[in-house]
Amino acid sequence: MFGLMQDWPLLIHRVIDHAGRQFGGREVVSRSIEGPIHRTTYGEIRARSAKVAQRLGRDGVKEGDRVATLAWNTWRHLESWYGVTGVGAVYHTVNPRLFPEQIVWIVNHAEDRVVMTDLTFVPLLEQLADRLPSVERYIVFTDAAHMPATNLKNAVPYEEWLAEADGDFRWAELDERAAAGLCYTSGTTGNPKGVLYSHRSNVLHSLSLANTDAFGLSSRACILPVVPLFHANSWSLAFSCPMYGAKLAMPGMRLDGASLFELMETEGVTMAAGVPTVWLTLLQYLQKEGKRLSTVERMLVGGSACPRALIEAFERDYGLDVTHAWGMTEMSPVGTCGSVKSQFADLKGDALIDLKTKQGFAFFGVEMKITNDAGESLPWDGVTFGRLKVAGFAVTKGYYGADNTDLLDEEGFFDTGDVATIDADGYMRITDRSKDVIKSGGEWISSIEIENLAVAHPDVLEAAVIGHAHPR
Ligand code: AMP
């Protein structure tokens, strides 16, 4: 017997519809690529994303087509995702930090029909365009006044292209399992691999991740996503912030300490999300200038292991709550968050910092296990380490256009390539990548531990352990 509740497909456009209706006046503030600060609202973004969808449709973009974006975090990039998915196509985020050869490979593999890009990347695309035969049109995120002369095929300034649509558009009717986003990861062996998110996986991931023990989003929050939309699905923030009505402060291309500090202060940012390197830069800026953050409560750190010294500095010297998160492109991308469970509510000092150096516990929708090489599950005792495997509604089951035989184990778990311990309280600690652990004599040595030791030295800013084959 089935339940008698509505089959309400989990589609991405429902997120921006909701944001437009319930949080229509909530702001999205961006440092524009042209320079000035730009202000808009979820109401306007909803209206403009309908125009993007309509206009793409008029250019012949159909369900399932791939539309690449090569762009910084701004309102235009955000609304393009909703427009692309709203016409039933797939946003394909291209990471400009990859080598040009990889970008060519990725765009060709995805067979992108359209590329939407920032002014910054026009020269790069001009160099590569000859080798991108699938691309029919380049849309530059700017207006006619700032549009450079370019020989890119059918290049148009976004604003004028968009103005040709009136926004009278009905979102595509799709199966919630339809593809919505494509992000290639280079954290693998061989060529980059395409992770293909669905509408359903993005909506469920964002719903779940926003819970208080994970990202803790609300309509009172103001979020600064330093994590780019082009990296790992922007930690879901492009969906979860509108879904929960959180104000967005988008940094554009200026990710230096002074620019981030200014945006945090002027916009009243409550939580900022980024990789450790970015926060190290910000910390240095605060220390050098003798400044403090007056509205930020929480710093979300992930993407690589957060050095203990960084957690200590933010927590002790600046009174910030540092939350360590872990995940990967293949997980939409977040898997765990290190907030403090009830049994640790009284922890203070070093013990609290110890807890925060762990990558945290899985929120609803992510299952974890650690196994030995034979695939047998290992105990959650905080000491035994093994291959970290995951399953859930937002975990990949195959790479786009690849041979996916044996990608999942017999229980349907995906091997993350990370090596971890999980303790009796469910907190996971990454000890290594299975591909780059250091073996000395007989024991494994954690590269992360060595990096942490090095970074703890006052004269060392960052450290990376580099693998090196040794005769012994
Ligand atoms: P990517 O798909 O490029 O985001 O890379 C994912 C990989 O980054 C994971 O499999 C981990 O190896 C690493 N990673 C992400 N977050 C963390 C973290 N908080 N601590 C340690 N490693 C991390």
Coordinates of C-alpha atoms and ligand atoms in Angstrom, one line a residue:
M1 CA 0.0 0.0 0.0
F2 CA 1.4 3.4 -0.9
G3 CA 0.9 6.6 1.1
L4 CA -1.5 9.2 -0.2
M5 CA 0.8 12.2 -0.1
Q6 CA 1.6 14.3 -3.1
D7 CA 4.5 13.4 -5.5
W8 CA 6.0 16.8 -5.3
P9 CA 9.2 16.5 -7.4
L10 CA 12.3 17.9 -5.8
L11 CA 13.3 20.3 -8.5
I12 CA 15.8 23.1 -8.2
H13 CA 13.5 25.8 -9.5
R14 CA 11.2 25.2 -6.5
V15 CA 14.1 26.5 -4.4
I16 CA 14.3 29.9 -6.2
D17 CA 10.5 30.1 -6.4
H18 CA 10.4 29.7 -2.6
A19 CA 13.2 32.2 -2.0
G20 CA 11.5 34.7 -4.3
R21 CA 8.1 34.3 -2.5
Q22 CA 9.2 34.0 1.1
F23 CA 12.5 35.9 1.1
G24 CA 11.9 38.1 -1.9
G25 CA 13.6 41.1 -0.3
R26 CA 16.6 39.3 1.2
E27 CA 19.7 40.6 -0.4
V28 CA 22.4 39.0 -2.6
V29 CA 25.4 41.4 -2.5
S30 CA 28.3 40.8 -4.8
R31 CA 31.7 42.4 -5.5
S32 CA 31.2 42.7 -9.2
I33 CA 33.9 41.8 -11.7
E34 CA 33.6 45.3 -13.1
G35 CA 34.5 46.7 -9.7
P36 CA 31.6 48.2 -7.7
I37 CA 29.5 46.4 -5.1
H38 CA 26.2 45.2 -6.7
R39 CA 23.0 44.6 -4.7
T40 CA 20.0 42.5 -5.7
T41 CA 17.4 40.3 -4.0
Y42 CA 16.1 36.8 -4.2
G43 CA 13.0 38.2 -5.8
E44 CA 15.0 39.8 -8.6
I45 CA 17.2 36.7 -9.0
R46 CA 14.1 34.6 -9.3
A47 CA 12.7 36.8 -12.1
R48 CA 16.0 37.0 -13.9
S49 CA 16.7 33.3 -13.7
A50 CA 13.3 32.8 -15.5
K51 CA 14.6 35.1 -18.2
V52 CA 17.9 33.1 -18.4
A53 CA 15.9 29.9 -18.9
Q54 CA 13.6 31.5 -21.5
R55 CA 16.5 33.1 -23.4
L56 CA 18.5 29.8 -23.4
G57 CA 15.4 28.1 -24.7
R58 CA 15.3 30.6 -27.5
D59 CA 18.9 29.8 -28.4
G60 CA 17.9 26.2 -28.8
V61 CA 19.2 24.8 -25.5
K62 CA 17.2 21.8 -24.6
E63 CA 16.7 19.4 -21.7
G64 CA 19.9 17.6 -20.8
D65 CA 22.2 20.0 -22.8
R66 CA 25.3 21.1 -20.9
V67 CA 25.9 24.8 -20.4
A68 CA 29.3 25.6 -19.0
T69 CA 30.0 28.4 -16.5
L70 CA 33.5 29.7 -16.0
A71 CA 33.0 32.4 -13.5
W72 CA 33.5 33.8 -10.0
N73 CA 30.9 34.0 -7.3
T74 CA 28.5 36.8 -8.2
W75 CA 24.7 37.2 -8.6
R76 CA 24.9 36.6 -12.3
H77 CA 26.6 33.2 -11.9
L78 CA 24.1 32.3 -9.2
E79 CA 21.0 33.2 -11.4
S80 CA 22.6 31.4 -14.4
W81 CA 22.5 28.1 -12.5
Y82 CA 18.7 28.5 -11.8
G83 CA 18.1 29.5 -15.4
V84 CA 20.1 26.6 -16.9
T85 CA 18.3 24.1 -14.7
G86 CA 15.0 25.8 -15.1
V87 CA 15.1 25.1 -18.9
G88 CA 16.0 21.5 -18.1
A89 CA 19.7 21.8 -19.0
V90 CA 22.7 21.0 -16.9
Y91 CA 25.1 23.7 -15.4
H92 CA 28.6 22.6 -15.9
T93 CA 31.0 24.4 -13.6
V94 CA 34.5 24.7 -15.1
N95 CA 37.3 25.4 -12.7
P96 CA 39.6 28.1 -14.0
R97 CA 42.4 27.0 -11.8
L98 CA 42.8 23.8 -13.8
F99 CA 45.5 23.6 -16.5
P100 CA 44.2 24.9 -19.9
E101 CA 44.7 21.4 -21.3
Q102 CA 42.3 20.0 -18.6
I103 CA 39.7 22.7 -19.3
V104 CA 39.8 21.8 -23.0
W105 CA 39.5 18.1 -22.1
I106 CA 36.6 18.8 -19.7
V107 CA 34.6 21.0 -22.0
N108 CA 35.0 18.5 -24.9
H109 CA 34.0 15.6 -22.7
A110 CA 30.9 17.4 -21.4
E111 CA 30.1 18.6 -25.0
D112 CA 29.1 22.0 -23.7
R113 CA 26.9 23.9 -26.1
V114 CA 27.1 27.3 -24.4
V115 CA 29.8 28.9 -22.2
M116 CA 28.8 31.6 -19.8
T117 CA 31.9 33.4 -18.4
D118 CA 33.3 36.4 -16.6
L119 CA 35.3 39.2 -18.3
T120 CA 38.4 37.7 -16.5
F121 CA 38.3 34.5 -18.5
V122 CA 37.7 35.9 -22.0
P123 CA 41.4 36.0 -22.9
L124 CA 41.8 32.4 -21.7
L125 CA 38.8 31.2 -23.7
E126 CA 40.1 33.0 -26.8
Q127 CA 43.2 30.9 -26.6
L128 CA 41.2 27.7 -26.2
A129 CA 38.2 28.3 -28.4
D130 CA 39.7 26.6 -31.5
R131 CA 39.8 23.4 -29.6
L132 CA 36.2 23.6 -28.2
P133 CA 34.1 22.6 -31.3
S134 CA 30.9 21.8 -29.3
V135 CA 30.6 25.4 -28.1
E136 CA 28.1 27.4 -30.2
R137 CA 27.9 30.6 -28.2
Y138 CA 29.8 32.5 -25.5
I139 CA 27.8 34.7 -23.1
V140 CA 30.0 37.2 -21.1
F141 CA 28.7 38.1 -17.7
T142 CA 28.7 41.9 -18.2
D143 CA 26.8 44.6 -20.1
A144 CA 27.5 46.2 -23.5
A145 CA 29.4 49.1 -21.9
H146 CA 32.0 46.7 -20.5
M147 CA 32.0 44.1 -23.3
P148 CA 35.5 43.7 -24.8
A149 CA 36.1 43.2 -28.5
T150 CA 36.4 39.5 -28.9
N151 CA 36.4 36.9 -31.6
L152 CA 34.7 34.3 -29.5
K153 CA 31.9 32.6 -31.4
N154 CA 28.5 34.4 -31.2
A155 CA 29.8 36.3 -28.1
V156 CA 27.2 38.5 -26.4
P157 CA 27.1 40.6 -23.3
Y158 CA 24.8 38.8 -20.8
E159 CA 22.7 41.8 -19.8
E160 CA 21.7 42.7 -23.4
W161 CA 21.2 39.0 -24.2
L162 CA 19.0 38.6 -21.1
A163 CA 17.0 41.8 -21.9
E164 CA 15.6 40.1 -25.0
A165 CA 13.5 37.9 -22.7
D166 CA 10.4 39.0 -20.9
G167 CA 10.5 36.3 -18.2
D168 CA 7.1 34.9 -19.1
F169 CA 8.3 31.4 -18.8
R170 CA 7.2 28.1 -17.3
W171 CA 10.0 26.0 -15.7
A172 CA 10.6 22.7 -17.5
E173 CA 8.7 19.8 -16.1
L174 CA 11.2 17.2 -15.2
D175 CA 11.7 14.0 -13.3
E176 CA 13.4 14.9 -10.0
R177 CA 16.2 12.5 -11.0
A178 CA 17.0 14.5 -14.1
A179 CA 20.6 15.7 -14.3
A180 CA 21.1 19.3 -13.0
G181 CA 24.8 19.9 -12.5
L182 CA 28.1 18.6 -13.7
C183 CA 31.4 19.1 -11.9
Y184 CA 34.6 17.4 -12.9
T185 CA 36.9 16.4 -10.1
S186 CA 40.7 16.1 -10.6
G187 CA 41.1 14.5 -7.2
T188 CA 41.4 11.1 -9.0
T189 CA 43.8 9.2 -11.0
G190 CA 43.8 9.7 -14.8
N191 CA 41.6 12.3 -16.5
P192 CA 39.2 14.4 -14.5
K193 CA 35.9 12.7 -13.8
G194 CA 32.5 14.2 -14.2
V195 CA 30.2 14.1 -11.2
L196 CA 26.6 14.5 -12.4
Y197 CA 24.2 15.9 -9.7
S198 CA 20.4 15.5 -10.1
H199 CA 17.7 18.0 -9.1
R200 CA 16.7 15.6 -6.3
S201 CA 20.3 15.1 -5.0
N202 CA 20.9 18.9 -4.9
V203 CA 17.6 19.6 -3.1
L204 CA 17.9 16.9 -0.6
H205 CA 21.6 17.6 0.1
S206 CA 20.8 21.3 0.7
L207 CA 17.7 20.5 2.9
S208 CA 19.7 18.2 5.1
L209 CA 23.0 20.2 5.2
A210 CA 21.3 23.3 6.5
N211 CA 20.4 21.7 9.8
T212 CA 21.6 23.4 13.0
D213 CA 24.3 20.8 13.6
A214 CA 25.7 21.2 10.1
F215 CA 25.6 24.6 8.3
G216 CA 22.9 26.0 10.6
L217 CA 21.3 28.3 8.0
S218 CA 18.4 30.5 8.6
S219 CA 16.8 33.7 7.2
R220 CA 18.7 35.7 9.9
A221 CA 22.1 34.4 8.6
C222 CA 24.4 36.2 6.2
I223 CA 26.7 33.8 4.4
L224 CA 30.0 34.6 2.7
P225 CA 30.8 31.7 0.3
V226 CA 34.5 32.1 -0.4
V227 CA 34.3 28.5 -1.7
P228 CA 33.7 29.1 -5.5
L229 CA 30.6 28.0 -7.3
F230 CA 33.1 26.3 -9.7
H231 CA 34.5 24.1 -6.9
A232 CA 32.6 21.1 -5.6
N233 CA 29.1 22.5 -6.2
S234 CA 29.9 25.5 -3.9
W235 CA 29.2 23.3 -0.8
S236 CA 25.5 23.5 -1.8
L237 CA 25.4 27.2 -0.7
A238 CA 23.9 28.3 -4.0
F239 CA 20.9 26.2 -3.1
S240 CA 20.8 26.1 0.6
C241 CA 21.1 29.9 1.2
P242 CA 18.1 30.7 -1.0
M243 CA 16.2 27.7 0.4
Y244 CA 16.5 29.1 3.9
G245 CA 16.5 32.8 3.1
A246 CA 20.1 33.4 4.2
K247 CA 21.5 36.6 2.8
L248 CA 24.5 36.0 0.5
A249 CA 27.6 38.2 0.3
M250 CA 29.5 37.1 -2.8
P251 CA 33.2 38.0 -3.0
G252 CA 33.6 38.0 -6.8
M253 CA 37.3 37.6 -7.7
R254 CA 38.8 39.4 -4.7
L255 CA 39.7 36.8 -2.1
D256 CA 42.5 38.6 -0.3
G257 CA 42.2 39.3 3.4
A258 CA 41.4 43.0 3.1
S259 CA 38.6 42.5 0.6
L260 CA 37.1 39.7 2.5
F261 CA 37.3 41.6 5.8
E262 CA 35.6 44.6 4.2
L263 CA 32.7 42.5 2.8
M264 CA 32.3 40.7 6.1
E265 CA 32.0 44.0 8.0
T266 CA 29.9 46.0 5.6
E267 CA 27.4 43.2 5.0
G268 CA 27.1 41.8 8.5
V269 CA 28.3 38.3 7.6
T270 CA 27.5 35.8 10.3
M271 CA 29.2 32.7 8.7
A272 CA 31.9 32.4 6.1
A273 CA 32.8 29.2 4.2
G274 CA 36.2 28.5 2.7
V275 CA 39.3 26.4 2.5
P276 CA 42.1 26.7 5.1
T277 CA 44.4 28.7 2.8
V278 CA 41.9 31.5 2.5
W279 CA 41.4 31.6 6.2
L280 CA 45.1 31.7 6.8
T281 CA 45.3 34.7 4.6
L282 CA 42.5 36.4 6.5
L283 CA 44.0 35.5 9.8
Q284 CA 47.3 37.1 8.8
Y285 CA 45.4 40.2 7.7
L286 CA 43.6 40.4 11.1
Q287 CA 46.8 39.9 13.0
K288 CA 48.8 42.4 11.0
E289 CA 46.1 45.1 11.0
G290 CA 45.0 44.5 14.6
K291 CA 41.4 44.1 13.4
R292 CA 38.5 42.0 14.7
L293 CA 35.4 40.7 13.0
S294 CA 32.4 42.3 14.6
T295 CA 29.5 40.2 13.1
V296 CA 31.0 36.9 12.1
E297 CA 30.1 34.1 14.5
R298 CA 31.2 31.0 12.7
M299 CA 33.9 30.0 10.2
L300 CA 33.3 26.9 8.1
V301 CA 36.5 25.3 7.0
G302 CA 36.8 22.4 4.6
G303 CA 38.4 21.1 1.4
S304 CA 41.5 20.1 3.1
A305 CA 42.5 19.4 6.7
C306 CA 42.2 22.5 8.8
P307 CA 45.5 23.1 10.7
R308 CA 45.0 23.0 14.5
A309 CA 46.9 26.3 14.8
L310 CA 44.2 28.0 12.6
I311 CA 41.4 26.6 14.7
E312 CA 43.2 27.7 17.9
A313 CA 43.8 31.2 16.6
F314 CA 40.2 31.8 15.5
E315 CA 38.6 30.3 18.6
R316 CA 40.9 31.7 21.3
D317 CA 42.1 35.0 19.9
Y318 CA 39.0 36.0 17.9
G319 CA 36.1 34.2 19.7
L320 CA 34.9 32.5 16.5
D321 CA 33.3 29.1 16.3
V322 CA 35.3 27.1 13.9
T323 CA 33.4 24.2 12.2
H324 CA 35.5 21.8 10.3
A325 CA 33.7 20.1 7.4
W326 CA 34.7 17.3 5.1
G327 CA 33.4 16.1 1.8
M328 CA 34.2 15.7 -1.8
T329 CA 32.9 16.6 -5.3
E330 CA 31.4 13.1 -5.5
M331 CA 29.3 13.8 -2.3
S332 CA 27.5 17.0 -3.6
P333 CA 29.9 17.7 -1.7
V334 CA 29.6 17.8 2.1
G335 CA 29.7 14.6 4.2
T336 CA 30.5 15.6 7.7
C337 CA 30.5 18.7 9.9
G338 CA 32.3 19.0 13.2
S339 CA 29.7 20.7 15.4
V340 CA 29.6 19.9 19.1
K341 CA 27.3 17.1 20.2
S342 CA 25.5 17.3 23.5
Q343 CA 27.9 15.0 25.3
F344 CA 30.7 17.5 24.6
A345 CA 28.8 20.6 25.5
D346 CA 31.0 21.3 28.5
L347 CA 34.3 20.8 26.7
K348 CA 36.7 23.7 27.0
G349 CA 40.3 24.6 26.0
D350 CA 42.5 22.0 24.4
A351 CA 39.9 19.3 24.6
L352 CA 37.5 21.4 22.6
I353 CA 40.2 22.2 20.0
D354 CA 41.0 18.4 19.8
L355 CA 37.4 17.7 19.0
K356 CA 37.3 20.5 16.4
T357 CA 40.3 19.1 14.6
K358 CA 38.2 16.1 13.7
Q359 CA 36.3 16.3 10.5
G360 CA 33.0 15.8 12.3
F361 CA 30.0 13.5 12.1
A362 CA 27.7 12.7 9.2
F363 CA 24.4 14.5 9.0
F364 CA 21.2 12.8 7.9
G365 CA 21.6 11.3 4.4
V366 CA 25.2 10.3 4.6
E367 CA 26.2 6.9 5.8
M368 CA 29.9 6.1 6.5
K369 CA 31.9 3.1 7.2
I370 CA 35.6 2.3 7.4
T371 CA 36.9 -1.0 6.0
N372 CA 40.1 -2.9 5.6
D373 CA 41.4 -3.8 2.1
A374 CA 39.3 -7.0 2.1
G375 CA 36.2 -4.7 2.4
E376 CA 35.4 -5.8 6.0
S377 CA 34.0 -3.1 8.3
L378 CA 36.3 -1.9 11.0
P379 CA 35.2 -0.8 14.5
W380 CA 34.3 2.8 15.4
D381 CA 36.9 3.1 18.2
G382 CA 38.7 6.3 17.2
V383 CA 42.0 4.3 16.7
T384 CA 41.5 1.8 14.0
F385 CA 41.8 3.4 10.6
G386 CA 40.6 2.2 7.3
R387 CA 39.2 3.2 3.9
L388 CA 36.4 5.6 4.3
K389 CA 33.3 4.6 2.3
V390 CA 30.1 6.5 2.0
A391 CA 26.5 6.1 0.8
G392 CA 23.6 8.4 0.6
F393 CA 21.0 10.4 -1.5
A394 CA 23.7 12.8 -2.7
V395 CA 26.6 10.4 -3.2
T396 CA 27.6 9.5 -6.8
K397 CA 26.9 6.1 -8.2
G398 CA 28.9 6.7 -11.4
Y399 CA 31.0 9.2 -13.3
Y400 CA 29.6 10.9 -16.4
G401 CA 30.4 9.0 -19.6
A402 CA 32.8 6.6 -17.8
D403 CA 33.0 2.9 -17.1
N404 CA 31.5 2.6 -13.7
T405 CA 31.9 -1.1 -13.2
D406 CA 32.8 -1.8 -9.6
L407 CA 32.6 1.8 -8.5
L408 CA 30.5 0.9 -5.5
D409 CA 31.0 -2.1 -3.2
E410 CA 28.5 -4.8 -2.7
E411 CA 26.7 -2.7 -0.1
G412 CA 26.5 0.2 -2.5
F413 CA 29.2 2.3 -0.8
F414 CA 31.6 4.6 -2.6
D415 CA 35.2 4.5 -1.7
T416 CA 36.3 8.1 -1.0
G417 CA 40.0 7.4 -1.3
D418 CA 40.4 8.8 2.2
V419 CA 41.8 6.9 5.2
A420 CA 40.0 7.7 8.4
T421 CA 39.1 6.7 12.0
I422 CA 35.6 7.0 13.4
D423 CA 35.2 7.2 17.1
A424 CA 32.4 5.8 19.3
D425 CA 30.6 9.2 19.2
G426 CA 30.5 9.1 15.4
Y427 CA 33.2 11.7 14.8
M428 CA 35.4 10.9 11.8
R429 CA 39.1 11.9 11.5
I430 CA 40.8 11.9 8.2
T431 CA 44.3 10.5 8.7
D432 CA 45.3 10.3 5.0
R433 CA 44.5 9.8 1.4
S434 CA 44.9 6.2 0.5
K435 CA 47.0 7.3 -2.4
D436 CA 49.5 9.4 -0.5
V437 CA 50.1 7.9 2.8
I438 CA 53.7 7.7 3.8
K439 CA 55.0 4.3 4.7
S440 CA 58.1 4.2 6.9
G441 CA 59.5 0.8 7.8
G442 CA 56.3 -0.9 8.5
E443 CA 54.0 1.8 9.9
W444 CA 51.9 4.3 8.1
I445 CA 52.6 8.0 8.9
S446 CA 49.9 10.5 8.5
S447 CA 50.9 13.2 6.1
I448 CA 48.3 15.5 7.7
E449 CA 50.0 15.1 11.1
I450 CA 53.3 16.1 9.7
E451 CA 51.8 19.1 7.9
N452 CA 50.1 20.1 11.1
L453 CA 53.4 19.9 13.0
A454 CA 55.1 22.0 10.4
V455 CA 52.4 24.6 10.3
A456 CA 52.4 24.9 14.1
H457 CA 55.9 26.4 13.8
P458 CA 55.5 30.2 14.0
D459 CA 57.6 30.8 10.9
V460 CA 55.8 28.4 8.7
L461 CA 52.6 29.5 6.8
E462 CA 51.7 26.4 4.9
A463 CA 53.1 23.0 4.5
A464 CA 52.5 20.1 2.1
V465 CA 54.0 16.6 2.3
I466 CA 55.2 15.6 -1.1
G467 CA 55.4 11.9 -2.0
H468 CA 58.9 10.7 -2.9
A469 CA 59.9 7.2 -3.9
H470 CA 62.8 6.1 -1.8
P471 CA 64.9 3.0 -2.4
R472 CA 64.3 1.7 1.1
Ligands
AMP1 P1 37.4 17.6 -3.8 O1 36.5 16.7 -4.5 O2 38.4 18.3 -4.8 O3 36.7 18.6 -3.0 O4 38.4 16.8 -2.9 C1 37.9 16.0 -1.9 C2 39.0 15.5 -1.0 O5 39.5 16.6 -0.3 C3 38.6 14.5 0.0 O6 38.4 13.2 -0.5 C4 39.7 14.7 1.0 O7 40.8 14.0 0.7 C5 40.0 16.2 0.9 N1 39.3 16.9 2.0 C6 38.1 17.6 1.9 N2 37.8 18.2 3.1 C7 38.8 17.8 4.0 C8 39.0 18.0 5.4 N3 38.2 18.8 6.1 N4 40.1 17.4 5.9 C9 40.9 16.6 5.2 N5 40.7 16.4 3.9 C10 39.7 17.0 3.3

